[in-house]
Amino acid sequence: MDKVVNSAVRIAFIYAVFSGLWILFSDFAVETFIDSANLRALAQTYKGLIFVFVTAMMLLLLVYRNNRALEKTNDLDGLTGLYSINMFIRSLDKSIRSLHSHEQIILGYLDIDDFKALNETIGFDRADMFLRELAADISKATLAGSVTARLHADQFASFALINTDEAFDMDDHVLSFQRLFAKRAKHNGINVTCCIGVALYPTDGRNAKELMVSATEALEIAKKQQNAIQYHDRVLTEKAMQRRQLVLDLRQAIENETLSVVYQPKYNLKTLAVSGVEVLVRWVHEKHGFVSPADFIPLAEDNYLTSAISKFVVGKAAKELAGAGLLNGILQHISINVSATEFNNIDEMRVLAKFIKSLEYFANYVRIEITETATLTDMSQSVDIISDLQQSGITFSIDDFGTGYTSLTMLKDLTVDEIKIDRSFISEIEHDERSKTIVNAIIVMAKSFGVNIVAEGIETEQQLSLLQNMGCEEAQGFYLAKPMPIEDLTRHIKQLNP
Ligand code: C2E
Ligand code: MG
Ligand code: MG
């Protein structure tokens, strides 16, 4: 700001001095050297024109010089004196355009691991000093013709030209930056590491922007670990791009309500009547066709879409089941799957509970299925969430029981209403005595806790009769019925539960 004010004052000052002098001296010269009145009038006119022309030229020159100076300060990073991001892009672009056929460009991004924590532990001044010294090290160490910049707070970029006719150890070149970083950190007594993402021109991008995107993607992958180096890999990027597109499509599908739900019946093993249903979400993608929830739920979890999906599933199931006249006591429970991240977010669970409660005719049927791994992160919070929602009449089930590491701890600490033995055990009970013994033990234990027990994934008649003999209360599986749309479910229930 000071610079702007100073340069404006300077321009005004030069203008005032020049104009004042011009008016004084030119009038004096006209009065002194020109006698004729006509010539004097003419001289006054031309004098004015000359004044306008000369001042215009001067202003042009001053403004041009000022702008250049401003541009120069924008081209450099204030803290380190390295190039700024804009200047870096321009230089990279220029180098790409003037590249010879025997040359390649190697672009590296270096990002400090957990810089925020570093700032907090050593303070901003020491962190700034570290960045300045690191910048000096990096610019000293780069190859001839290379350009270095500070892109963001703790992110540096450097590109260099490689002569493909000569031997060049790329790994060593990249590692040298990490070594240099470690040396500087050690010298400053700081315990910190960095990650590096690397992209190559022309393999990883056709212009500066594309190459920089590739380096960012490589860095993103490296940042999943610490002290890591990642070269850009087309396959990885294409996968990342497909994933991104799939997330966009999923978001669209949720907004446009083009997802749907199916129902898999749950049977009472004594009567073989339908006792409940599990609601399963379905997504038929315009291009890829059926996408399994096992694939898109994890995507939804990473992109904060699970609560929108749950809301959709609950809303849709409530509407369809009520519309089909199935909420009249035939079904005891309607099971809804809640994903791990959603379950661990107490606010999201409250919002979901509120929504369920707002559907009064439906709320009492709802049983929330949580997978064992979902409750792992914070057991005491899980206990709180479950008991809080149980007070509203919602019941809980542990899905895929036996697959996590906490099965018994969960039974000890959580007052759930149901346990679903994972399919992996059920599929083995015919042939594997140990699986059979485990299933038997789970059934006995669940019963002694007064918890309802469901076997998942029954695929054969023999599995069914074994479970019946073991005293398992309920079962679900392809042998009994596959997940089906509401029309088929209505027909199925009317046949079985007349
Ligand atoms: P899950 O909750 O354990 O659901 C049971 C899955 O096993 C379903 O797969 C079902 O079709 C399948 N299945 C049932 N019986 C059998 C059988 O006899 N044999 C075999 N091989 N499979 C059987 P689906 O629908 O593909 O769902 C996969 C998982 O995706 C679910 O596992 C659940 O964790 C999740 N999921 C499904 N719908 C939702 C939803 O609306 N929200 C959330 N958060 N997750 C969901
Ligand atoms: Mg389930
Ligand atoms: Mg399951």
PDB file of C-alpha atoms in Angstrom, residues 183-423:
ATOM      1  CA  LYS A 183      19.659 -31.723   6.324  1.00  0.00           C
ATOM      2  CA  ARG A 184      18.091 -28.277   6.734  1.00  0.00           C
ATOM      3  CA  ALA A 185      15.558 -29.596   9.275  1.00  0.00           C
ATOM      4  CA  LYS A 186      18.325 -31.284  11.265  1.00  0.00           C
ATOM      5  CA  HIS A 187      20.479 -28.176  11.120  1.00  0.00           C
ATOM      6  CA  ASN A 188      17.623 -26.061  12.486  1.00  0.00           C
ATOM      7  CA  GLY A 189      16.814 -28.658  15.142  1.00  0.00           C
ATOM      8  CA  ILE A 190      13.342 -29.318  13.733  1.00  0.00           C
ATOM      9  CA  ASN A 191      11.774 -32.738  13.551  1.00  0.00           C
ATOM     10  CA  VAL A 192       9.883 -32.596  10.273  1.00  0.00           C
ATOM     11  CA  THR A 193       9.628 -34.474   6.972  1.00  0.00           C
ATOM     12  CA  CYS A 194       8.337 -33.665   3.508  1.00  0.00           C
ATOM     13  CA  CYS A 195       6.572 -35.348   0.598  1.00  0.00           C
ATOM     14  CA  ILE A 196       7.408 -34.908  -3.062  1.00  0.00           C
ATOM     15  CA  GLY A 197       5.183 -35.359  -6.112  1.00  0.00           C
ATOM     16  CA  VAL A 198       6.862 -35.634  -9.519  1.00  0.00           C
ATOM     17  CA  ALA A 199       5.525 -35.183 -13.050  1.00  0.00           C
ATOM     18  CA  LEU A 200       7.314 -35.304 -16.413  1.00  0.00           C
ATOM     19  CA  TYR A 201       6.774 -33.369 -19.607  1.00  0.00           C
ATOM     20  CA  PRO A 202       5.584 -34.540 -22.124  1.00  0.00           C
ATOM     21  CA  THR A 203       4.425 -37.828 -20.501  1.00  0.00           C
ATOM     22  CA  ASP A 204       2.239 -36.343 -17.778  1.00  0.00           C
ATOM     23  CA  GLY A 205       0.776 -33.229 -19.386  1.00  0.00           C
ATOM     24  CA  ARG A 206       0.625 -31.294 -22.642  1.00  0.00           C
ATOM     25  CA  ASN A 207       1.120 -27.838 -21.141  1.00  0.00           C
ATOM     26  CA  ALA A 208       2.155 -26.106 -17.924  1.00  0.00           C
ATOM     27  CA  LYS A 209      -1.290 -26.347 -16.345  1.00  0.00           C
ATOM     28  CA  GLU A 210      -1.706 -30.057 -17.094  1.00  0.00           C
ATOM     29  CA  LEU A 211       1.780 -30.823 -15.869  1.00  0.00           C
ATOM     30  CA  MET A 212       1.127 -28.928 -12.646  1.00  0.00           C
ATOM     31  CA  VAL A 213      -2.149 -30.811 -12.119  1.00  0.00           C
ATOM     32  CA  SER A 214      -0.229 -34.078 -12.548  1.00  0.00           C
ATOM     33  CA  ALA A 215       2.383 -33.003 -10.011  1.00  0.00           C
ATOM     34  CA  THR A 216      -0.398 -32.050  -7.586  1.00  0.00           C
ATOM     35  CA  GLU A 217      -2.057 -35.436  -8.034  1.00  0.00           C
ATOM     36  CA  ALA A 218       1.239 -37.220  -7.437  1.00  0.00           C
ATOM     37  CA  LEU A 219       1.766 -35.105  -4.334  1.00  0.00           C
ATOM     38  CA  GLU A 220      -1.743 -35.893  -3.078  1.00  0.00           C
ATOM     39  CA  ILE A 221      -0.940 -39.590  -3.261  1.00  0.00           C
ATOM     40  CA  ALA A 222       2.430 -39.063  -1.562  1.00  0.00           C
ATOM     41  CA  LYS A 223       0.717 -37.064   1.207  1.00  0.00           C
ATOM     42  CA  LYS A 224      -1.284 -40.103   2.236  1.00  0.00           C
ATOM     43  CA  GLN A 225       1.947 -41.156   3.889  1.00  0.00           C
ATOM     44  CA  GLN A 226       4.779 -39.152   5.396  1.00  0.00           C
ATOM     45  CA  ASN A 227       8.240 -38.577   3.962  1.00  0.00           C
ATOM     46  CA  ALA A 228       7.078 -40.151   0.691  1.00  0.00           C
ATOM     47  CA  ILE A 229       7.908 -39.613  -2.970  1.00  0.00           C
ATOM     48  CA  GLN A 230       5.350 -40.316  -5.682  1.00  0.00           C
ATOM     49  CA  TYR A 231       5.841 -40.177  -9.427  1.00  0.00           C
ATOM     50  CA  HIS A 232       2.786 -39.305 -11.407  1.00  0.00           C
ATOM     51  CA  ASP A 233       1.258 -42.355 -12.914  1.00  0.00           C
ATOM     52  CA  ARG A 234      -1.271 -42.209 -15.720  1.00  0.00           C
ATOM     53  CA  VAL A 235      -3.156 -45.238 -14.476  1.00  0.00           C
ATOM     54  CA  LEU A 236      -3.466 -43.755 -11.023  1.00  0.00           C
ATOM     55  CA  THR A 237      -4.631 -40.433 -12.407  1.00  0.00           C
ATOM     56  CA  GLU A 238      -7.179 -42.001 -14.661  1.00  0.00           C
ATOM     57  CA  LYS A 239      -8.499 -43.915 -11.678  1.00  0.00           C
ATOM     58  CA  ALA A 240      -8.588 -40.719  -9.638  1.00  0.00           C
ATOM     59  CA  MET A 241     -10.416 -38.935 -12.454  1.00  0.00           C
ATOM     60  CA  GLN A 242     -12.945 -41.758 -12.805  1.00  0.00           C
ATOM     61  CA  ARG A 243     -13.464 -41.664  -9.054  1.00  0.00           C
ATOM     62  CA  ARG A 244     -14.007 -37.921  -9.155  1.00  0.00           C
ATOM     63  CA  GLN A 245     -16.502 -38.292 -12.003  1.00  0.00           C
ATOM     64  CA  LEU A 246     -18.302 -41.069 -10.128  1.00  0.00           C
ATOM     65  CA  VAL A 247     -18.606 -38.832  -7.058  1.00  0.00           C
ATOM     66  CA  LEU A 248     -20.091 -36.062  -9.228  1.00  0.00           C
ATOM     67  CA  ASP A 249     -22.510 -38.563 -10.770  1.00  0.00           C
ATOM     68  CA  LEU A 250     -23.447 -39.912  -7.350  1.00  0.00           C
ATOM     69  CA  ARG A 251     -24.113 -36.405  -6.061  1.00  0.00           C
ATOM     70  CA  GLN A 252     -26.302 -35.802  -9.102  1.00  0.00           C
ATOM     71  CA  ALA A 253     -28.135 -39.098  -8.578  1.00  0.00           C
ATOM     72  CA  ILE A 254     -28.858 -38.149  -4.956  1.00  0.00           C
ATOM     73  CA  GLU A 255     -30.071 -34.681  -5.950  1.00  0.00           C
ATOM     74  CA  ASN A 256     -32.241 -35.984  -8.782  1.00  0.00           C
ATOM     75  CA  GLU A 257     -33.473 -38.869  -6.632  1.00  0.00           C
ATOM     76  CA  THR A 258     -32.540 -41.402  -9.299  1.00  0.00           C
ATOM     77  CA  LEU A 259     -31.273 -43.850  -6.678  1.00  0.00           C
ATOM     78  CA  SER A 260     -33.721 -46.538  -5.672  1.00  0.00           C
ATOM     79  CA  VAL A 261     -34.145 -49.100  -2.923  1.00  0.00           C
ATOM     80  CA  VAL A 262     -34.795 -52.846  -2.801  1.00  0.00           C
ATOM     81  CA  TYR A 263     -35.904 -54.988   0.096  1.00  0.00           C
ATOM     82  CA  GLN A 264     -34.445 -58.277   1.271  1.00  0.00           C
ATOM     83  CA  PRO A 265     -36.863 -60.153   3.520  1.00  0.00           C
ATOM     84  CA  LYS A 266     -35.821 -61.513   6.877  1.00  0.00           C
ATOM     85  CA  TYR A 267     -37.552 -64.726   7.996  1.00  0.00           C
ATOM     86  CA  ASN A 268     -38.605 -66.172  11.291  1.00  0.00           C
ATOM     87  CA  LEU A 269     -36.817 -69.539  11.285  1.00  0.00           C
ATOM     88  CA  LYS A 270     -39.576 -71.323  13.198  1.00  0.00           C
ATOM     89  CA  THR A 271     -42.478 -70.293  10.982  1.00  0.00           C
ATOM     90  CA  LEU A 272     -40.572 -69.212   7.844  1.00  0.00           C
ATOM     91  CA  ALA A 273     -42.848 -66.170   7.694  1.00  0.00           C
ATOM     92  CA  VAL A 274     -41.381 -62.792   6.763  1.00  0.00           C
ATOM     93  CA  SER A 275     -40.553 -60.959   9.995  1.00  0.00           C
ATOM     94  CA  GLY A 276     -38.837 -57.903   8.620  1.00  0.00           C
ATOM     95  CA  VAL A 277     -36.955 -56.442   5.686  1.00  0.00           C
ATOM     96  CA  GLU A 278     -33.550 -54.922   5.122  1.00  0.00           C
ATOM     97  CA  VAL A 279     -33.582 -51.871   2.870  1.00  0.00           C
ATOM     98  CA  LEU A 280     -30.671 -51.811   0.403  1.00  0.00           C
ATOM     99  CA  VAL A 281     -29.860 -48.844  -1.778  1.00  0.00           C
ATOM    100  CA  ARG A 282     -29.441 -49.295  -5.539  1.00  0.00           C
ATOM    101  CA  TRP A 283     -27.744 -47.123  -8.129  1.00  0.00           C
ATOM    102  CA  VAL A 284     -28.019 -47.758 -11.848  1.00  0.00           C
ATOM    103  CA  HIS A 285     -25.473 -45.486 -13.484  1.00  0.00           C
ATOM    104  CA  GLU A 286     -26.323 -44.134 -16.953  1.00  0.00           C
ATOM    105  CA  LYS A 287     -23.019 -45.320 -18.422  1.00  0.00           C
ATOM    106  CA  HIS A 288     -21.708 -48.056 -16.124  1.00  0.00           C
ATOM    107  CA  GLY A 289     -25.022 -49.741 -15.288  1.00  0.00           C
ATOM    108  CA  PHE A 290     -25.411 -51.291 -11.814  1.00  0.00           C
ATOM    109  CA  VAL A 291     -22.905 -49.963  -9.282  1.00  0.00           C
ATOM    110  CA  SER A 292     -22.696 -51.995  -6.081  1.00  0.00           C
ATOM    111  CA  PRO A 293     -23.273 -50.167  -2.785  1.00  0.00           C
ATOM    112  CA  ALA A 294     -20.135 -51.914  -1.581  1.00  0.00           C
ATOM    113  CA  ASP A 295     -18.337 -49.694  -4.138  1.00  0.00           C
ATOM    114  CA  PHE A 296     -20.188 -46.405  -3.882  1.00  0.00           C
ATOM    115  CA  ILE A 297     -20.875 -46.245  -0.132  1.00  0.00           C
ATOM    116  CA  PRO A 298     -17.137 -45.868   0.608  1.00  0.00           C
ATOM    117  CA  LEU A 299     -17.070 -43.082  -2.019  1.00  0.00           C
ATOM    118  CA  ALA A 300     -20.036 -41.451  -0.315  1.00  0.00           C
ATOM    119  CA  GLU A 301     -18.256 -41.766   3.038  1.00  0.00           C
ATOM    120  CA  ASP A 302     -15.213 -39.923   1.716  1.00  0.00           C
ATOM    121  CA  ASN A 303     -17.351 -37.156   0.236  1.00  0.00           C
ATOM    122  CA  TYR A 304     -19.875 -36.433   2.993  1.00  0.00           C
ATOM    123  CA  LEU A 305     -22.754 -37.916   1.042  1.00  0.00           C
ATOM    124  CA  THR A 306     -23.790 -40.675   3.437  1.00  0.00           C
ATOM    125  CA  SER A 307     -26.301 -38.664   5.380  1.00  0.00           C
ATOM    126  CA  ALA A 308     -28.059 -37.604   2.159  1.00  0.00           C
ATOM    127  CA  ILE A 309     -28.183 -41.263   1.104  1.00  0.00           C
ATOM    128  CA  SER A 310     -29.600 -42.369   4.457  1.00  0.00           C
ATOM    129  CA  LYS A 311     -32.238 -39.678   4.290  1.00  0.00           C
ATOM    130  CA  PHE A 312     -33.169 -40.769   0.794  1.00  0.00           C
ATOM    131  CA  VAL A 313     -33.295 -44.463   1.781  1.00  0.00           C
ATOM    132  CA  VAL A 314     -35.430 -43.820   4.867  1.00  0.00           C
ATOM    133  CA  GLY A 315     -37.789 -41.465   3.013  1.00  0.00           C
ATOM    134  CA  LYS A 316     -38.177 -43.776   0.039  1.00  0.00           C
ATOM    135  CA  ALA A 317     -38.701 -46.924   2.141  1.00  0.00           C
ATOM    136  CA  ALA A 318     -41.262 -45.185   4.365  1.00  0.00           C
ATOM    137  CA  LYS A 319     -43.217 -43.998   1.351  1.00  0.00           C
ATOM    138  CA  GLU A 320     -43.092 -47.274  -0.581  1.00  0.00           C
ATOM    139  CA  LEU A 321     -43.836 -49.563   2.378  1.00  0.00           C
ATOM    140  CA  ALA A 322     -46.713 -47.391   3.579  1.00  0.00           C
ATOM    141  CA  GLY A 323     -48.012 -47.138  -0.001  1.00  0.00           C
ATOM    142  CA  ALA A 324     -47.949 -50.950  -0.312  1.00  0.00           C
ATOM    143  CA  GLY A 325     -49.870 -51.321   2.944  1.00  0.00           C
ATOM    144  CA  LEU A 326     -47.039 -53.234   4.620  1.00  0.00           C
ATOM    145  CA  LEU A 327     -46.825 -51.102   7.750  1.00  0.00           C
ATOM    146  CA  ASN A 328     -49.705 -52.837   9.442  1.00  0.00           C
ATOM    147  CA  GLY A 329     -47.949 -55.190  11.797  1.00  0.00           C
ATOM    148  CA  ILE A 330     -46.768 -57.837   9.314  1.00  0.00           C
ATOM    149  CA  LEU A 331     -43.226 -56.509   9.371  1.00  0.00           C
ATOM    150  CA  GLN A 332     -41.766 -56.130  12.806  1.00  0.00           C
ATOM    151  CA  HIS A 333     -38.635 -54.278  11.746  1.00  0.00           C
ATOM    152  CA  ILE A 334     -37.350 -52.358   8.796  1.00  0.00           C
ATOM    153  CA  SER A 335     -33.579 -52.420   8.800  1.00  0.00           C
ATOM    154  CA  ILE A 336     -31.650 -49.447   7.481  1.00  0.00           C
ATOM    155  CA  ASN A 337     -27.871 -49.554   6.963  1.00  0.00           C
ATOM    156  CA  VAL A 338     -25.923 -46.647   8.367  1.00  0.00           C
ATOM    157  CA  SER A 339     -22.357 -46.294   7.230  1.00  0.00           C
ATOM    158  CA  ALA A 340     -19.373 -46.080   9.523  1.00  0.00           C
ATOM    159  CA  THR A 341     -18.534 -42.391   9.116  1.00  0.00           C
ATOM    160  CA  GLU A 342     -22.133 -41.377   9.535  1.00  0.00           C
ATOM    161  CA  PHE A 343     -22.528 -43.410  12.685  1.00  0.00           C
ATOM    162  CA  ASN A 344     -19.420 -41.868  14.183  1.00  0.00           C
ATOM    163  CA  ASN A 345     -20.729 -38.363  13.551  1.00  0.00           C
ATOM    164  CA  ILE A 346     -23.092 -37.625  16.397  1.00  0.00           C
ATOM    165  CA  ASP A 347     -24.604 -34.549  14.704  1.00  0.00           C
ATOM    166  CA  GLU A 348     -25.389 -36.474  11.528  1.00  0.00           C
ATOM    167  CA  MET A 349     -26.975 -39.235  13.591  1.00  0.00           C
ATOM    168  CA  ARG A 350     -29.154 -36.723  15.439  1.00  0.00           C
ATOM    169  CA  VAL A 351     -30.300 -35.235  12.124  1.00  0.00           C
ATOM    170  CA  LEU A 352     -31.126 -38.731  10.853  1.00  0.00           C
ATOM    171  CA  ALA A 353     -32.949 -39.601  14.085  1.00  0.00           C
ATOM    172  CA  LYS A 354     -34.966 -36.395  13.833  1.00  0.00           C
ATOM    173  CA  PHE A 355     -35.927 -37.220  10.284  1.00  0.00           C
ATOM    174  CA  ILE A 356     -36.927 -40.777  11.225  1.00  0.00           C
ATOM    175  CA  LYS A 357     -38.989 -39.468  14.143  1.00  0.00           C
ATOM    176  CA  SER A 358     -40.755 -37.001  11.857  1.00  0.00           C
ATOM    177  CA  LEU A 359     -42.129 -40.011   9.945  1.00  0.00           C
ATOM    178  CA  GLU A 360     -44.315 -41.094  12.858  1.00  0.00           C
ATOM    179  CA  TYR A 361     -46.025 -43.981  11.087  1.00  0.00           C
ATOM    180  CA  PHE A 362     -42.610 -45.425  10.242  1.00  0.00           C
ATOM    181  CA  ALA A 363     -40.279 -44.553  13.130  1.00  0.00           C
ATOM    182  CA  ASN A 364     -41.247 -47.462  15.386  1.00  0.00           C
ATOM    183  CA  TYR A 365     -40.268 -49.988  12.753  1.00  0.00           C
ATOM    184  CA  VAL A 366     -36.779 -48.651  12.141  1.00  0.00           C
ATOM    185  CA  ARG A 367     -33.803 -50.779  13.079  1.00  0.00           C
ATOM    186  CA  ILE A 368     -30.410 -49.252  12.341  1.00  0.00           C
ATOM    187  CA  GLU A 369     -27.719 -51.678  11.196  1.00  0.00           C
ATOM    188  CA  ILE A 370     -24.218 -50.615  12.014  1.00  0.00           C
ATOM    189  CA  THR A 371     -21.171 -52.567  10.955  1.00  0.00           C
ATOM    190  CA  GLU A 372     -18.785 -53.703  13.626  1.00  0.00           C
ATOM    191  CA  THR A 373     -15.946 -51.589  12.254  1.00  0.00           C
ATOM    192  CA  ALA A 374     -18.148 -48.491  12.443  1.00  0.00           C
ATOM    193  CA  THR A 375     -18.250 -48.584  16.190  1.00  0.00           C
ATOM    194  CA  LEU A 376     -14.542 -49.140  16.598  1.00  0.00           C
ATOM    195  CA  THR A 377     -13.398 -45.536  16.560  1.00  0.00           C
ATOM    196  CA  ASP A 378     -14.964 -44.423  19.803  1.00  0.00           C
ATOM    197  CA  MET A 379     -16.772 -46.985  21.908  1.00  0.00           C
ATOM    198  CA  SER A 380     -18.041 -44.572  24.545  1.00  0.00           C
ATOM    199  CA  GLN A 381     -19.485 -42.301  21.864  1.00  0.00           C
ATOM    200  CA  SER A 382     -21.114 -45.361  20.247  1.00  0.00           C
ATOM    201  CA  VAL A 383     -22.720 -46.259  23.583  1.00  0.00           C
ATOM    202  CA  ASP A 384     -24.057 -42.706  23.903  1.00  0.00           C
ATOM    203  CA  ILE A 385     -25.418 -42.541  20.359  1.00  0.00           C
ATOM    204  CA  ILE A 386     -27.144 -45.902  20.661  1.00  0.00           C
ATOM    205  CA  SER A 387     -28.772 -45.300  24.015  1.00  0.00           C
ATOM    206  CA  ASP A 388     -29.805 -41.790  22.993  1.00  0.00           C
ATOM    207  CA  LEU A 389     -31.579 -43.064  19.892  1.00  0.00           C
ATOM    208  CA  GLN A 390     -33.011 -46.137  21.628  1.00  0.00           C
ATOM    209  CA  GLN A 391     -34.924 -43.756  23.860  1.00  0.00           C
ATOM    210  CA  SER A 392     -36.696 -42.564  20.716  1.00  0.00           C
ATOM    211  CA  GLY A 393     -37.837 -46.121  19.956  1.00  0.00           C
ATOM    212  CA  ILE A 394     -35.234 -46.845  17.283  1.00  0.00           C
ATOM    213  CA  THR A 395     -33.579 -50.262  17.637  1.00  0.00           C
ATOM    214  CA  PHE A 396     -30.040 -51.282  16.709  1.00  0.00           C
ATOM    215  CA  SER A 397     -28.365 -54.207  15.065  1.00  0.00           C
ATOM    216  CA  ILE A 398     -24.698 -55.111  14.680  1.00  0.00           C
ATOM    217  CA  ASP A 399     -24.163 -56.009  11.029  1.00  0.00           C
ATOM    218  CA  ASP A 400     -21.488 -58.422   9.775  1.00  0.00           C
ATOM    219  CA  PHE A 401     -20.878 -59.604  13.338  1.00  0.00           C
ATOM    220  CA  GLY A 402     -17.607 -61.469  13.781  1.00  0.00           C
ATOM    221  CA  THR A 403     -15.657 -59.705  11.049  1.00  0.00           C
ATOM    222  CA  GLY A 404     -14.152 -56.975  13.226  1.00  0.00           C
ATOM    223  CA  TYR A 405     -11.837 -57.250  16.163  1.00  0.00           C
ATOM    224  CA  THR A 406     -14.222 -56.089  18.826  1.00  0.00           C
ATOM    225  CA  SER A 407     -17.147 -58.477  18.603  1.00  0.00           C
ATOM    226  CA  LEU A 408     -17.075 -59.431  22.266  1.00  0.00           C
ATOM    227  CA  THR A 409     -16.239 -55.958  23.547  1.00  0.00           C
ATOM    228  CA  MET A 410     -19.222 -54.662  21.623  1.00  0.00           C
ATOM    229  CA  LEU A 411     -21.515 -57.207  23.193  1.00  0.00           C
ATOM    230  CA  LYS A 412     -20.162 -56.239  26.583  1.00  0.00           C
ATOM    231  CA  ASP A 413     -20.530 -52.482  26.153  1.00  0.00           C
ATOM    232  CA  LEU A 414     -23.350 -51.890  23.711  1.00  0.00           C
ATOM    233  CA  THR A 415     -26.972 -52.568  24.449  1.00  0.00           C
ATOM    234  CA  VAL A 416     -27.931 -53.519  20.913  1.00  0.00           C
ATOM    235  CA  ASP A 417     -31.164 -55.240  20.015  1.00  0.00           C
ATOM    236  CA  GLU A 418     -29.902 -57.596  17.339  1.00  0.00           C
ATOM    237  CA  ILE A 419     -26.796 -59.317  16.003  1.00  0.00           C
ATOM    238  CA  LYS A 420     -26.371 -60.391  12.388  1.00  0.00           C
ATOM    239  CA  ILE A 421     -23.826 -63.187  12.010  1.00  0.00           C
ATOM    240  CA  ASP A 422     -21.673 -62.429   8.997  1.00  0.00           C
ATOM    241  CA  ARG A 423     -22.137 -64.351   5.779  1.00  0.00           C
TER     242      ARG A 423
END
